[in-house]
Short mmCIF file of C-alpha atoms in Angstrom, two decimals:
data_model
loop_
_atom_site.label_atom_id
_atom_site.label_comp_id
_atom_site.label_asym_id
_atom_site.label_seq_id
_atom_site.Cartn_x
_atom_site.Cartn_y
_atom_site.Cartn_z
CA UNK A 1 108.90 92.69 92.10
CA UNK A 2 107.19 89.77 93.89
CA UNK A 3 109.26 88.18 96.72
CA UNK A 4 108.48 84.87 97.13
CA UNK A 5 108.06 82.95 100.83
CA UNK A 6 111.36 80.90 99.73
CA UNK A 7 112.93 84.68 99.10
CA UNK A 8 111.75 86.22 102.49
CA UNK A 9 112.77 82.94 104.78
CA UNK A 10 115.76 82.77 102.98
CA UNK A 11 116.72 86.73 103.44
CA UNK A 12 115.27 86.53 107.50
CA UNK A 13 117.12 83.17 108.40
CA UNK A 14 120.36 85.27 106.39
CA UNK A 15 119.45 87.93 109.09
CA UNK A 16 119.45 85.28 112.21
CA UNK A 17 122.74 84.51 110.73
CA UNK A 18 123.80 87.63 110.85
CA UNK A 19 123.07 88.55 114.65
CA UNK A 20 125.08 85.19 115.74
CA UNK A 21 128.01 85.83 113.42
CA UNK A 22 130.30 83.81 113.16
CA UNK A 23 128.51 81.59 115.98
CA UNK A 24 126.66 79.17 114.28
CA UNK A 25 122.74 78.39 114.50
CA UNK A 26 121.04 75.50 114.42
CA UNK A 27 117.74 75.04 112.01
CA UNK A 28 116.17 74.56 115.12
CA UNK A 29 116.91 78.37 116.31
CA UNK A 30 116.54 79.89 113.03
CA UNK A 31 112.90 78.34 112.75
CA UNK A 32 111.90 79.48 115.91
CA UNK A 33 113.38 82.74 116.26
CA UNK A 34 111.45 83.39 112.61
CA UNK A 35 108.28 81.46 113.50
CA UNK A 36 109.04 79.66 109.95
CA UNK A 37 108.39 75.84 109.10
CA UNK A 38 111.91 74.03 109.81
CA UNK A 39 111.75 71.33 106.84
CA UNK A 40 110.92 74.75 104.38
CA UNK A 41 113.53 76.02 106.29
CA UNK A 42 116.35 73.03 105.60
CA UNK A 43 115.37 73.07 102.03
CA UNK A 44 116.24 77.24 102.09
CA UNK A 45 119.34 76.52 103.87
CA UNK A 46 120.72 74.38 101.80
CA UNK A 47 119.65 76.33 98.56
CA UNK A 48 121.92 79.20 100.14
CA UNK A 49 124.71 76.72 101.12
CA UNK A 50 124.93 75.70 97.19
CA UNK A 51 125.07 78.73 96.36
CA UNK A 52 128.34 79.93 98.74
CA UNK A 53 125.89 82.47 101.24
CA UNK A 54 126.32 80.06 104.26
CA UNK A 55 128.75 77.56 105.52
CA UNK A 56 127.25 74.12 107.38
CA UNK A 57 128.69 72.30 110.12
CA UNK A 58 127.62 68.82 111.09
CA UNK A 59 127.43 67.12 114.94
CA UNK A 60 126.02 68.08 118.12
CA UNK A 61 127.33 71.33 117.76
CA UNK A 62 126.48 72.21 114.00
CA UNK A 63 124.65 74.36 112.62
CA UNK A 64 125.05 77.12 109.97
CA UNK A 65 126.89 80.45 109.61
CA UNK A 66 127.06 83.12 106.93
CA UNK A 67 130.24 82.34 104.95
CA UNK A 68 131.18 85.81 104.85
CA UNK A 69 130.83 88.79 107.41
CA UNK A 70 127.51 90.18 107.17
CA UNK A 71 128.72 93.47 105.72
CA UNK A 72 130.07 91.87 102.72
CA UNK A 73 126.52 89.45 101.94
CA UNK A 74 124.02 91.98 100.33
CA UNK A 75 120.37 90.87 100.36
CA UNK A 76 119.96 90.43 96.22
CA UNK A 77 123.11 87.91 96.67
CA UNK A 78 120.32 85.97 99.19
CA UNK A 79 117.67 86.54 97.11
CA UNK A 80 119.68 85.20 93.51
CA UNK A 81 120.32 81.94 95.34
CA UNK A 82 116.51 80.86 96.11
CA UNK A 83 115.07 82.95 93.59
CA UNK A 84 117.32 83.39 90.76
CA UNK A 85 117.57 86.39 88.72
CA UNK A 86 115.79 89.31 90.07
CA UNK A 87 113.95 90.64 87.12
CA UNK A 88 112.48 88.20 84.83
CA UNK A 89 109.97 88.53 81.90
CA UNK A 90 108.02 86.01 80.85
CA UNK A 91 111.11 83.83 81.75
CA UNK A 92 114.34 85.84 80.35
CA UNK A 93 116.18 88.54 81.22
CA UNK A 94 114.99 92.19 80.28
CA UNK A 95 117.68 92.21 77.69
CA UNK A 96 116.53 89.30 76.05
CA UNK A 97 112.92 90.55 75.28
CA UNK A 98 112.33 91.72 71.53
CA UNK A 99 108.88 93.61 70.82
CA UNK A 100 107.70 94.83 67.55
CA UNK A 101 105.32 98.06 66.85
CA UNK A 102 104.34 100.09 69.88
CA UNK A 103 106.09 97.94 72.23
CA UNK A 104 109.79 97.98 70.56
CA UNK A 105 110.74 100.07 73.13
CA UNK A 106 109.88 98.00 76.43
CA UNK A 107 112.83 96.13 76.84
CA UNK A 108 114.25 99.61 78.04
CA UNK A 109 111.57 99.72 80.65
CA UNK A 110 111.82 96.34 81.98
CA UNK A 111 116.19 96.68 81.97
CA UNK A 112 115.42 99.91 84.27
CA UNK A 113 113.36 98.70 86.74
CA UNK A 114 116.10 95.43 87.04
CA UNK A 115 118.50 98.45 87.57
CA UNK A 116 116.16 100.01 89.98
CA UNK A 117 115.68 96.56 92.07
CA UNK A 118 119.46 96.16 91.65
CA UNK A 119 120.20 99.76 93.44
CA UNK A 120 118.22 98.59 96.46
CA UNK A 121 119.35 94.83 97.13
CA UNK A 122 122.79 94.50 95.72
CA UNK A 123 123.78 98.33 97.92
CA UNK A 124 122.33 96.86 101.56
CA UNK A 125 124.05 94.62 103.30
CA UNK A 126 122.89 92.22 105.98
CA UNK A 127 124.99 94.16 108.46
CA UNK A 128 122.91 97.24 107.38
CA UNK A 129 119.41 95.84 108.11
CA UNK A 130 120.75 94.38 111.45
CA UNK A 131 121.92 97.61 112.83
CA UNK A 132 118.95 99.11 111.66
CA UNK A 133 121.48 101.50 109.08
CA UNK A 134 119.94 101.39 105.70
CA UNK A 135 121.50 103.04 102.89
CA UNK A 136 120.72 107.33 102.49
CA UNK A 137 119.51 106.13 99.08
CA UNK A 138 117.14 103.72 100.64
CA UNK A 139 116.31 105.40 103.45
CA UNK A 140 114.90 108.07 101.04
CA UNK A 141 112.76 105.53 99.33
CA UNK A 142 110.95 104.95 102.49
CA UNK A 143 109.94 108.42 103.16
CA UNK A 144 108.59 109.13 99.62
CA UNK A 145 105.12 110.39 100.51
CA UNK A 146 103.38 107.34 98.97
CA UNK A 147 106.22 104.45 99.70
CA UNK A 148 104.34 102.71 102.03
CA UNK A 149 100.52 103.30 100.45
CA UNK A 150 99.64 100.21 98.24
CA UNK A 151 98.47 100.49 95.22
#
């Protein structure tokens, strides 16, 4: 999985959301707090506003909030509103892909590792990264012997 820059600003400004909750934050703050580029920013924002994540308020004292406490937005909700759907092949879903011969059994592969993503972002919360309380599941991704080798 490949997380774009729109997906990562758009899960860390969720996260400066988060810690001010329900306080709202200007663009302003977010972008510096995050060291990210405001107008990329506004465009992020307003992607995740669309899509129900965060509420905006106008004036001197606007800004945005999370439209929901931060224990009830889960990252993969972030990421599906700047990035869409998290698995993609070729441009459909896994269950859309048809292969013949010695591929005819691929779309299995490709609906599992969806699943897998899924089990990660759609079970940790924004509340949960904050407080530094990830998932036991996740937490024992992270101290697989080769989780944090590249490859």
């Amino acid at each position: 999985m490949q997380i774009s820059a729109r997906g990562d600003y758009a899960v860390r400004a969720a996260l400066s959301l988060a810690t001010a909750y329900p306080s709202l934050l200007s663009t302003q703050a977010i972008a510096a707090e995050q060291d990210m580029p405001r107008k990329f920013l506004e465009a992020v924002l307003a992607d995740l506003r669309r899509a129900g994540v965060v509420r905006a308020q106008r004036g001197a004292e606007g800004g945005y909030t999370l439209a929901r406490p931060p224990r009830e937005v889960t990252v993969g909700a972030v990421l599906r509103a700047v990035e869409g759907p998290l698995a993609g092949v070729r441009g459909l879903r896994p269950e859309e892909t048809r292969y013949e011969g010695a591929a005819a059994n691929l779309p299995d592969l490709w609906v599992a590792v969806r699943a897998a993503v899924r089990r990660v972002v759609d079970e940790v919360s924004l509340a949960e990264i904050v407080s530094g309380r990830l998932p036991a599941h996740v937490r024992k991704l992270t101290a697989l012997p080769d989780a944090w080798e590249p490859r």
